[in-house]
PDB file of C-alpha atoms in Angstrom:
ATOM      1  CA  PRO J   1      26.314   5.594 -12.638  1.00 49.00           C
ATOM      2  CA  PRO J   2      23.766   6.794 -10.036  1.00 49.00           C
ATOM      3  CA  VAL J   3      22.878  10.411  -9.415  1.00 44.00           C
ATOM      4  CA  THR J   4      25.003  11.893  -6.648  1.00 49.00           C
ATOM      5  CA  LEU J   5      22.799  12.942  -3.723  1.00 46.00           C
ATOM      6  CA  GLN J   6      23.201  16.579  -3.003  1.00 48.00           C
ATOM      7  CA  ALA J   7      22.517  18.493   0.125  1.00 47.00           C
ATOM      8  CA  ARG J   8      19.229  20.461   0.047  1.00 48.00           C
ATOM      9  CA  GLN J   9      19.790  24.057  -1.053  1.00 51.00           C
ATOM     10  CA  SER J  10      19.221  26.653   1.568  1.00 50.00           C
ATOM     11  CA  SER J  11      16.764  29.471   0.780  1.00 52.00           C
ATOM     12  CA  ASN J  12      17.860  32.971  -0.023  1.00 63.00           C
ATOM     13  CA  PRO J  13      18.098  34.943   3.288  1.00 70.00           C
ATOM     14  CA  ILE J  14      16.765  38.113   1.668  1.00 79.00           C
ATOM     15  CA  VAL J  15      13.735  36.289   0.282  1.00 73.00           C
ATOM     16  CA  SER J  16      13.121  34.650   3.611  1.00 70.00           C
ATOM     17  CA  MET J  17      13.337  37.957   5.453  1.00 76.00           C
ATOM     18  CA  ALA J  18      10.926  39.532   2.934  1.00 78.00           C
ATOM     19  CA  LYS J  19       8.452  36.739   3.497  1.00 76.00           C
ATOM     20  CA  LYS J  20       8.605  37.129   7.307  1.00 73.00           C
ATOM     21  CA  LEU J  21       8.178  40.924   7.053  1.00 78.00           C
ATOM     22  CA  GLY J  22       5.152  40.419   4.688  1.00 78.00           C
ATOM     23  CA  LEU J  23       3.489  37.922   7.093  1.00 74.00           C
ATOM     24  CA  ARG J  24       4.103  40.048  10.083  1.00 74.00           C
ATOM     25  CA  THR J  25       2.735  43.184   8.296  1.00 78.00           C
ATOM     26  CA  LEU J  26      -0.341  41.217   7.267  1.00 78.00           C
ATOM     27  CA  ALA J  27      -0.835  40.120  10.883  1.00 71.00           C
ATOM     28  CA  TRP J  28      -0.591  43.611  12.173  1.00 73.00           C
ATOM     29  CA  ILE J  29      -2.990  44.928   9.523  1.00 78.00           C
ATOM     30  CA  SER J  30      -5.466  42.159  10.357  1.00 74.00           C
ATOM     31  CA  VAL J  31      -5.352  43.028  14.068  1.00 69.00           C
ATOM     32  CA  TYR J  32      -5.867  46.731  13.293  1.00 71.00           C
ATOM     33  CA  MET J  33      -8.815  45.996  11.041  1.00 75.00           C
ATOM     34  CA  LEU J  34     -10.398  43.771  13.706  1.00 69.00           C
ATOM     35  CA  GLY J  35     -10.256  46.670  16.173  1.00 69.00           C
ATOM     36  CA  TYR J  36     -11.309  49.348  13.684  1.00 70.00           C
ATOM     37  CA  PHE J  37     -14.498  47.413  12.709  1.00 74.00           C
ATOM     38  CA  ASP J  38     -15.118  46.474  16.397  1.00 71.00           C
ATOM     39  CA  PHE J  39     -15.007  42.661  15.888  1.00 68.00           C
ATOM     40  CA  SER J  40     -15.029  40.294  18.790  1.00 68.00           C
ATOM     41  CA  VAL J  41     -11.652  39.508  20.412  1.00 61.00           C
ATOM     42  CA  ALA J  42     -12.271  35.865  19.700  1.00 65.00           C
ATOM     43  CA  TRP J  43     -11.386  36.560  16.036  1.00 63.00           C
ATOM     44  CA  MET J  44      -7.835  37.489  17.183  1.00 63.00           C
ATOM     45  CA  ILE J  45      -7.485  34.886  19.946  1.00 70.00           C
ATOM     46  CA  THR J  46      -8.448  31.865  17.807  1.00 69.00           C
ATOM     47  CA  PRO J  47      -5.820  32.326  15.069  1.00 69.00           C
ATOM     48  CA  LEU J  48      -3.188  33.127  17.762  1.00 66.00           C
ATOM     49  CA  LEU J  49      -3.975  29.816  19.603  1.00 69.00           C
ATOM     50  CA  LEU J  50      -3.881  27.861  16.312  1.00 70.00           C
ATOM     51  CA  SER J  51      -0.547  29.542  15.417  1.00 70.00           C
ATOM     52  CA  VAL J  52       0.997  28.595  18.823  1.00 68.00           C
ATOM     53  CA  MET J  53      -0.360  25.059  18.526  1.00 73.00           C
ATOM     54  CA  ARG J  54       0.984  24.730  14.972  1.00 69.00           C
ATOM     55  CA  ASP J  55       4.418  25.993  15.995  1.00 72.00           C
ATOM     56  CA  GLN J  56       4.696  23.607  18.951  1.00 71.00           C
ATOM     57  CA  TRP J  57       3.385  20.731  16.858  1.00 68.00           C
ATOM     58  CA  LYS J  58       6.052  21.362  14.214  1.00 71.00           C
ATOM     59  CA  LYS J  59       8.770  21.716  16.827  1.00 74.00           C
ATOM     60  CA  ASP J  60       7.843  18.287  18.305  1.00 74.00           C
ATOM     61  CA  LYS J  61       7.872  16.844  14.704  1.00 70.00           C
ATOM     62  CA  ARG J  62      11.386  18.235  14.072  1.00 71.00           C
ATOM     63  CA  ASN J  63      12.716  16.851  17.428  1.00 71.00           C
ATOM     64  CA  LYS J  64      11.385  13.336  16.724  1.00 71.00           C
ATOM     65  CA  LEU J  65      12.637  13.420  13.108  1.00 70.00           C
ATOM     66  CA  THR J  66      16.086  14.549  14.252  1.00 71.00           C
ATOM     67  CA  ALA J  67      16.337  11.764  16.828  1.00 67.00           C
ATOM     68  CA  ALA J  68      15.226   9.207  14.280  1.00 66.00           C
ATOM     69  CA  ARG J  69      17.797  10.432  11.743  1.00 64.00           C
ATOM     70  CA  GLU J  70      20.507  10.238  14.358  1.00 64.00           C
ATOM     71  CA  SER J  71      19.588   6.662  15.061  1.00 62.00           C
ATOM     72  CA  ALA J  72      19.468   5.860  11.336  1.00 62.00           C
ATOM     73  CA  LEU J  73      22.875   7.328  10.687  1.00 60.00           C
ATOM     74  CA  SER J  74      24.712   5.866  13.689  1.00 59.00           C
ATOM     75  CA  ASN J  75      25.568   2.275  14.425  1.00 58.00           C
ATOM     76  CA  GLU J  76      23.483   0.447  17.057  1.00 56.00           C
ATOM     77  CA  GLN J  77      26.185   0.271  19.660  1.00 53.00           C
ATOM     78  CA  ALA J  78      26.745   3.968  19.633  1.00 56.00           C
ATOM     79  CA  MET J  79      23.085   4.627  19.672  1.00 52.00           C
ATOM     80  CA  ILE J  80      22.535   2.490  22.805  1.00 52.00           C
ATOM     81  CA  GLU J  81      25.568   3.979  24.606  1.00 48.00           C
ATOM     82  CA  ALA J  82      24.146   7.431  23.929  1.00 52.00           C
ATOM     83  CA  ARG J  83      20.982   6.408  25.754  1.00 49.00           C
ATOM     84  CA  MET J  84      18.612   7.711  23.157  1.00 52.00           C
ATOM     85  CA  ASN J  85      14.870   7.659  23.530  1.00 57.00           C
ATOM     86  CA  VAL J  86      13.266   4.308  24.080  1.00 52.00           C
ATOM     87  CA  GLU J  87      11.287   4.549  20.872  1.00 57.00           C
ATOM     88  CA  ASP J  88      14.438   5.039  18.859  1.00 56.00           C
ATOM     89  CA  LEU J  89      16.156   1.933  20.159  1.00 58.00           C
ATOM     90  CA  PRO J  90      16.211  -1.136  17.892  1.00 60.00           C
ATOM     91  CA  SER J  91      13.528  -3.721  18.550  1.00 60.00           C
ATOM     92  CA  TRP J  92      16.096  -6.555  19.238  1.00 55.00           C
ATOM     93  CA  VAL J  93      16.968  -4.793  22.493  1.00 57.00           C
ATOM     94  CA  PHE J  94      13.517  -5.552  23.913  1.00 56.00           C
ATOM     95  CA  PHE J  95      12.513  -8.769  22.026  1.00 56.00           C
ATOM     96  CA  PRO J  96      14.977 -11.669  22.183  1.00 61.00           C
ATOM     97  CA  ASP J  97      13.368 -13.386  19.097  1.00 66.00           C
ATOM     98  CA  LYS J  98      14.394 -10.426  16.959  1.00 76.00           C
ATOM     99  CA  GLU J  99      17.743 -10.503  15.171  1.00 81.00           C
ATOM    100  CA  ARG J 100      20.049  -7.584  14.441  1.00 82.00           C
ATOM    101  CA  ALA J 101      20.108  -6.438  10.776  1.00 85.00           C
ATOM    102  CA  GLU J 102      23.231  -4.259  10.545  1.00 86.00           C
ATOM    103  CA  TRP J 103      24.391  -6.114   7.425  1.00 89.00           C
ATOM    104  CA  VAL J 104      21.128  -5.317   5.691  1.00 90.00           C
ATOM    105  CA  ASN J 105      21.423  -1.644   6.693  1.00 90.00           C
ATOM    106  CA  SER J 106      24.948  -1.566   5.287  1.00 91.00           C
ATOM    107  CA  ILE J 107      23.644  -2.867   1.959  1.00 94.00           C
ATOM    108  CA  LEU J 108      20.742  -0.358   1.964  1.00 92.00           C
ATOM    109  CA  LYS J 109      23.132   2.507   2.549  1.00 91.00           C
ATOM    110  CA  GLN J 110      25.301   1.523  -0.400  1.00 94.00           C
ATOM    111  CA  LEU J 111      22.244   0.947  -2.655  1.00 95.00           C
ATOM    112  CA  TRP J 112      20.468   4.162  -1.702  1.00 94.00           C
ATOM    113  CA  PRO J 113      22.004   6.417  -4.518  1.00 93.00           C
ATOM    114  CA  TYR J 114      20.767   3.825  -7.075  1.00 95.00           C
ATOM    115  CA  VAL J 115      17.352   3.759  -5.541  1.00 94.00           C
ATOM    116  CA  ASN J 116      17.226   7.546  -5.721  1.00 93.00           C
ATOM    117  CA  ASP J 117      18.113   7.406  -9.437  1.00 94.00           C
ATOM    118  CA  TYR J 118      15.358   4.770 -10.026  1.00 95.00           C
ATOM    119  CA  VAL J 119      12.667   6.750  -8.122  1.00 93.00           C
ATOM    120  CA  ARG J 120      13.469   9.942  -9.962  1.00 93.00           C
ATOM    121  CA  HIS J 121      13.208   8.220 -13.313  1.00 94.00           C
ATOM    122  CA  THR J 122       9.891   6.615 -12.283  1.00 95.00           C
ATOM    123  CA  LEU J 123       8.447   9.917 -11.080  1.00 94.00           C
ATOM    124  CA  PHE J 124       9.426  11.890 -14.242  1.00 94.00           C
ATOM    125  CA  ASN J 125       8.592   9.294 -16.774  1.00 94.00           C
ATOM    126  CA  THR J 126       5.601   7.388 -15.271  1.00 95.00           C
ATOM    127  CA  VAL J 127       4.058   9.315 -12.334  1.00 94.00           C
ATOM    128  CA  GLU J 128       4.120  12.779 -13.903  1.00 94.00           C
ATOM    129  CA  PRO J 129       2.244  11.865 -17.116  1.00 93.00           C
ATOM    130  CA  ALA J 130      -0.283   9.807 -15.187  1.00 94.00           C
ATOM    131  CA  VAL J 131      -1.084  12.554 -12.689  1.00 92.00           C
ATOM    132  CA  GLU J 132      -1.282  15.261 -15.374  1.00 91.00           C
ATOM    133  CA  SER J 133      -3.720  13.090 -17.364  1.00 92.00           C
ATOM    134  CA  ALA J 134      -5.815  12.540 -14.196  1.00 91.00           C
ATOM    135  CA  LEU J 135      -5.926  16.319 -13.477  1.00 89.00           C
ATOM    136  CA  LYS J 136      -6.990  17.345 -16.945  1.00 89.00           C
ATOM    137  CA  ALA J 137     -10.632  16.650 -16.012  1.00 86.00           C
ATOM    138  CA  TYR J 138     -10.291  19.141 -13.254  1.00 87.00           C
ATOM    139  CA  LYS J 139      -8.450  21.724 -15.382  1.00 85.00           C
ATOM    140  CA  LEU J 140      -5.453  21.542 -12.999  1.00 85.00           C
ATOM    141  CA  THR J 141      -2.789  21.240 -15.617  1.00 85.00           C
ATOM    142  CA  PRO J 142       0.098  21.493 -16.229  1.00 89.00           C
ATOM    143  CA  PHE J 143       1.486  19.261 -13.507  1.00 91.00           C
ATOM    144  CA  LYS J 144       5.339  19.145 -13.353  1.00 92.00           C
ATOM    145  CA  PHE J 145       8.038  17.928 -11.003  1.00 93.00           C
ATOM    146  CA  GLU J 146      10.913  20.307 -10.440  1.00 92.00           C
ATOM    147  CA  ARG J 147      13.782  18.361 -11.916  1.00 89.00           C
ATOM    148  CA  GLU J 148      16.412  19.924  -9.627  1.00 89.00           C
ATOM    149  CA  ARG J 149      14.394  19.567  -6.430  1.00 89.00           C
ATOM    150  CA  VAL J 150      13.323  15.899  -6.406  1.00 91.00           C
ATOM    151  CA  PHE J 151      15.529  13.531  -4.461  1.00 90.00           C
ATOM    152  CA  LEU J 152      15.183  10.907  -1.688  1.00 89.00           C
ATOM    153  CA  GLY J 153      17.809  12.505   0.565  1.00 88.00           C
ATOM    154  CA  GLN J 154      20.840  10.932   2.070  1.00 89.00           C
ATOM    155  CA  VAL J 155      19.167   9.034   4.939  1.00 89.00           C
ATOM    156  CA  PRO J 156      18.164   5.524   3.842  1.00 91.00           C
ATOM    157  CA  PRO J 157      15.499   3.365   5.633  1.00 92.00           C
ATOM    158  CA  ARG J 158      16.824   1.449   8.671  1.00 90.00           C
ATOM    159  CA  ILE J 159      15.850  -2.066   9.716  1.00 91.00           C
ATOM    160  CA  THR J 160      16.007  -2.165  13.484  1.00 87.00           C
ATOM    161  CA  GLY J 161      15.090  -5.787  13.909  1.00 88.00           C
ATOM    162  CA  ILE J 162      14.281  -8.924  11.840  1.00 91.00           C
ATOM    163  CA  LYS J 163      12.461 -12.139  12.733  1.00 90.00           C
ATOM    164  CA  VAL J 164      12.317 -15.225  10.499  1.00 92.00           C
ATOM    165  CA  TYR J 165       9.590 -17.694  11.289  1.00 91.00           C
ATOM    166  CA  ASP J 166      10.815 -21.356  11.279  1.00 86.00           C
ATOM    167  CA  THR J 167       7.726 -22.958  13.001  1.00 86.00           C
ATOM    168  CA  ASN J 168       4.030 -23.120  12.077  1.00 87.00           C
ATOM    169  CA  THR J 169       4.785 -22.179   8.433  1.00 87.00           C
ATOM    170  CA  SER J 170       4.622 -24.063   5.191  1.00 89.00           C
ATOM    171  CA  ARG J 171       7.823 -25.739   3.906  1.00 89.00           C
ATOM    172  CA  LYS J 172       7.211 -23.885   0.623  1.00 92.00           C
ATOM    173  CA  GLU J 173       7.436 -20.417   1.985  1.00 95.00           C
ATOM    174  CA  ILE J 174       9.648 -18.111   4.075  1.00 95.00           C
ATOM    175  CA  ILE J 175       8.062 -15.467   6.299  1.00 95.00           C
ATOM    176  CA  MET J 176      10.007 -12.504   7.808  1.00 94.00           C
ATOM    177  CA  ASP J 177       8.916  -9.581   9.922  1.00 94.00           C
ATOM    178  CA  LEU J 178      11.047  -6.386   9.522  1.00 93.00           C
ATOM    179  CA  ASP J 179      10.906  -3.371  11.943  1.00 92.00           C
ATOM    180  CA  ILE J 180      11.430  -0.385   9.596  1.00 93.00           C
ATOM    181  CA  VAL J 181      12.370   3.213  10.468  1.00 90.00           C
ATOM    182  CA  PHE J 182      12.592   5.766   7.706  1.00 91.00           C
ATOM    183  CA  ALA J 183      13.453   9.324   8.892  1.00 87.00           C
ATOM    184  CA  SER J 184      14.304  10.848   5.501  1.00 87.00           C
ATOM    185  CA  ASP J 185      15.486  14.230   4.453  1.00 87.00           C
ATOM    186  CA  LEU J 186      13.776  13.808   1.111  1.00 90.00           C
ATOM    187  CA  GLU J 187      12.364  16.881  -0.866  1.00 90.00           C
ATOM    188  CA  ILE J 188       9.861  16.622  -3.715  1.00 92.00           C
ATOM    189  CA  VAL J 189       8.787  19.878  -5.240  1.00 92.00           C
ATOM    190  CA  PHE J 190       6.116  20.064  -7.955  1.00 91.00           C
ATOM    191  CA  LYS J 191       3.898  22.657  -9.623  1.00 90.00           C
ATOM    192  CA  VAL J 192       0.207  22.542 -10.350  1.00 88.00           C
ATOM    193  CA  LYS J 193      -0.861  25.332 -12.787  1.00 86.00           C
ATOM    194  CA  GLY J 194       2.410  26.978 -12.018  1.00 86.00           C
ATOM    195  CA  ILE J 195       1.725  27.127  -8.262  1.00 87.00           C
ATOM    196  CA  PRO J 196       4.563  25.341  -6.318  1.00 88.00           C
ATOM    197  CA  ALA J 197       4.029  22.752  -3.554  1.00 88.00           C
ATOM    198  CA  ARG J 198       6.509  20.681  -1.620  1.00 88.00           C
ATOM    199  CA  VAL J 199       6.646  17.458   0.406  1.00 89.00           C
ATOM    200  CA  SER J 200       9.705  17.018   2.613  1.00 89.00           C
ATOM    201  CA  ASP J 201      11.060  15.405   5.705  1.00 86.00           C
ATOM    202  CA  PHE J 202       9.079  12.167   5.230  1.00 89.00           C
ATOM    203  CA  GLY J 203       9.007   9.791   8.158  1.00 89.00           C
ATOM    204  CA  LEU J 204       7.757   6.236   8.453  1.00 90.00           C
ATOM    205  CA  ARG J 205       7.824   3.678  11.267  1.00 90.00           C
ATOM    206  CA  GLY J 206       6.180   0.211  11.171  1.00 92.00           C
ATOM    207  CA  MET J 207       6.481  -3.527  10.926  1.00 93.00           C
ATOM    208  CA  ALA J 208       6.560  -5.055   7.395  1.00 95.00           C
ATOM    209  CA  ARG J 209       5.953  -8.633   6.662  1.00 95.00           C
ATOM    210  CA  VAL J 210       7.917 -10.270   3.698  1.00 96.00           C
ATOM    211  CA  VAL J 211       6.671 -13.549   2.340  1.00 96.00           C
ATOM    212  CA  LEU J 212       8.733 -15.466  -0.110  1.00 95.00           C
ATOM    213  CA  LYS J 213       6.552 -18.097  -1.772  1.00 93.00           C
ATOM    214  CA  PRO J 214       6.425 -20.531  -3.408  1.00 93.00           C
ATOM    215  CA  LEU J 215       9.924 -21.930  -3.034  1.00 94.00           C
ATOM    216  CA  ILE J 216      10.898 -23.662  -6.267  1.00 93.00           C
ATOM    217  CA  SER J 217      13.839 -25.896  -7.351  1.00 93.00           C
ATOM    218  CA  GLN J 218      14.979 -23.532 -10.164  1.00 93.00           C
ATOM    219  CA  ILE J 219      16.786 -20.261 -10.063  1.00 93.00           C
ATOM    220  CA  PRO J 220      15.938 -17.804  -8.491  1.00 91.00           C
ATOM    221  CA  LEU J 221      14.511 -20.372  -6.059  1.00 94.00           C
ATOM    222  CA  VAL J 222      11.570 -18.028  -5.173  1.00 95.00           C
ATOM    223  CA  GLY J 223       8.432 -17.834  -7.229  1.00 94.00           C
ATOM    224  CA  GLY J 224       7.130 -14.570  -5.773  1.00 96.00           C
ATOM    225  CA  ILE J 225       7.442 -11.911  -3.043  1.00 96.00           C
ATOM    226  CA  GLN J 226       4.723 -10.403  -0.982  1.00 96.00           C
ATOM    227  CA  VAL J 227       5.401  -7.270   1.145  1.00 96.00           C
ATOM    228  CA  TYR J 228       2.875  -5.552   3.377  1.00 96.00           C
ATOM    229  CA  PHE J 229       2.491  -3.884   6.732  1.00 96.00           C
ATOM    230  CA  LEU J 230       0.941  -5.877   9.548  1.00 93.00           C
ATOM    231  CA  LYS J 231      -0.831  -2.709  10.646  1.00 93.00           C
ATOM    232  CA  ALA J 232      -0.975   0.905   9.449  1.00 93.00           C
ATOM    233  CA  PRO J 233       2.475   2.445   9.861  1.00 92.00           C
ATOM    234  CA  GLU J 234       3.145   5.706  11.448  1.00 89.00           C
ATOM    235  CA  ILE J 235       3.614   8.247   8.578  1.00 88.00           C
ATOM    236  CA  ASP J 236       4.667  11.935   8.882  1.00 85.00           C
ATOM    237  CA  TYR J 237       5.739  14.600   6.479  1.00 85.00           C
ATOM    238  CA  THR J 238       6.069  18.338   6.054  1.00 84.00           C
ATOM    239  CA  LEU J 239       4.165  20.237   3.480  1.00 82.00           C
ATOM    240  CA  GLY J 240       5.306  23.449   1.803  1.00 79.00           C
ATOM    241  CA  GLY J 241       4.147  25.906  -0.743  1.00 67.00           C
ATOM    242  CA  VAL J 242       0.431  25.921  -1.476  1.00 57.00           C
ATOM    243  CA  ALA J 243       0.191  22.627   0.395  1.00 55.00           C
ATOM    244  CA  GLY J 244       1.454  24.321   3.558  1.00 55.00           C
ATOM    245  CA  THR J 245      -2.113  25.421   4.309  1.00 52.00           C
ATOM    246  CA  LEU J 246      -2.814  21.867   5.473  1.00 53.00           C
ATOM    247  CA  GLU J 247       0.066  22.096   8.114  1.00 54.00           C
ATOM    248  CA  ILE J 248      -2.368  22.386  10.992  1.00 51.00           C
ATOM    249  CA  PRO J 249      -2.704  19.678  13.668  1.00 52.00           C
ATOM    250  CA  GLY J 250      -5.626  17.419  12.860  1.00 52.00           C
ATOM    251  CA  LEU J 251      -6.205  18.948   9.426  1.00 47.00           C
ATOM    252  CA  ASN J 252      -3.087  17.329   7.974  1.00 52.00           C
ATOM    253  CA  LYS J 253      -4.480  13.947   8.722  1.00 52.00           C
ATOM    254  CA  ILE J 254      -7.465  14.292   6.410  1.00 46.00           C
TER     255      ILE J 254
END
């Protein structure tokens, strides 16, 4: 049986308060030291501007991710009636050659706990040893995933439109374009040399092409499957722990 997807555990309020107190204390000490040693005011204004930009950027990310999750968890009729943002509406609303794919989304929703189980098994038994082996040369071992904090979340990918080509294609292949939106609440926590890092709130939006070829006269009737994005998809995520230092607009794209 698949692993039951559990809601993400909330952090301890006392620990969270202590962290905030420590950060604010450090900020005030830094301001005091800047004045004490007569540094330029630019040393104070620059971090302040970066902090404001970072907070606004993260707020915009959260709003977009929340809207995408609502569209993923609701049916298309309710989503349209709610008059959500244009970018969150399914592609078949705008393009008549795109078909609805609610039946596929229903299947994905039912399969998602099994996919979560498979991904966890792959991360623990294949990815973890490979990454640790690669990091040995840089003396960045051990590398370990936190077993209790690795899961794909409860929001599966959603196909908002599908197009099957029936002209200008070979008779021995089937070509489909899928509009995919993935606004996940996943969380993957790992440690490098005992230092924790986290990737969460992964989001993806793009058009994937699926090619079934060659078609054959024996079961399973398809000789192979190709899946790729027609152009680079929009990808977003939130970093935590030691990786949180990259959560600065522009720097996180490197």
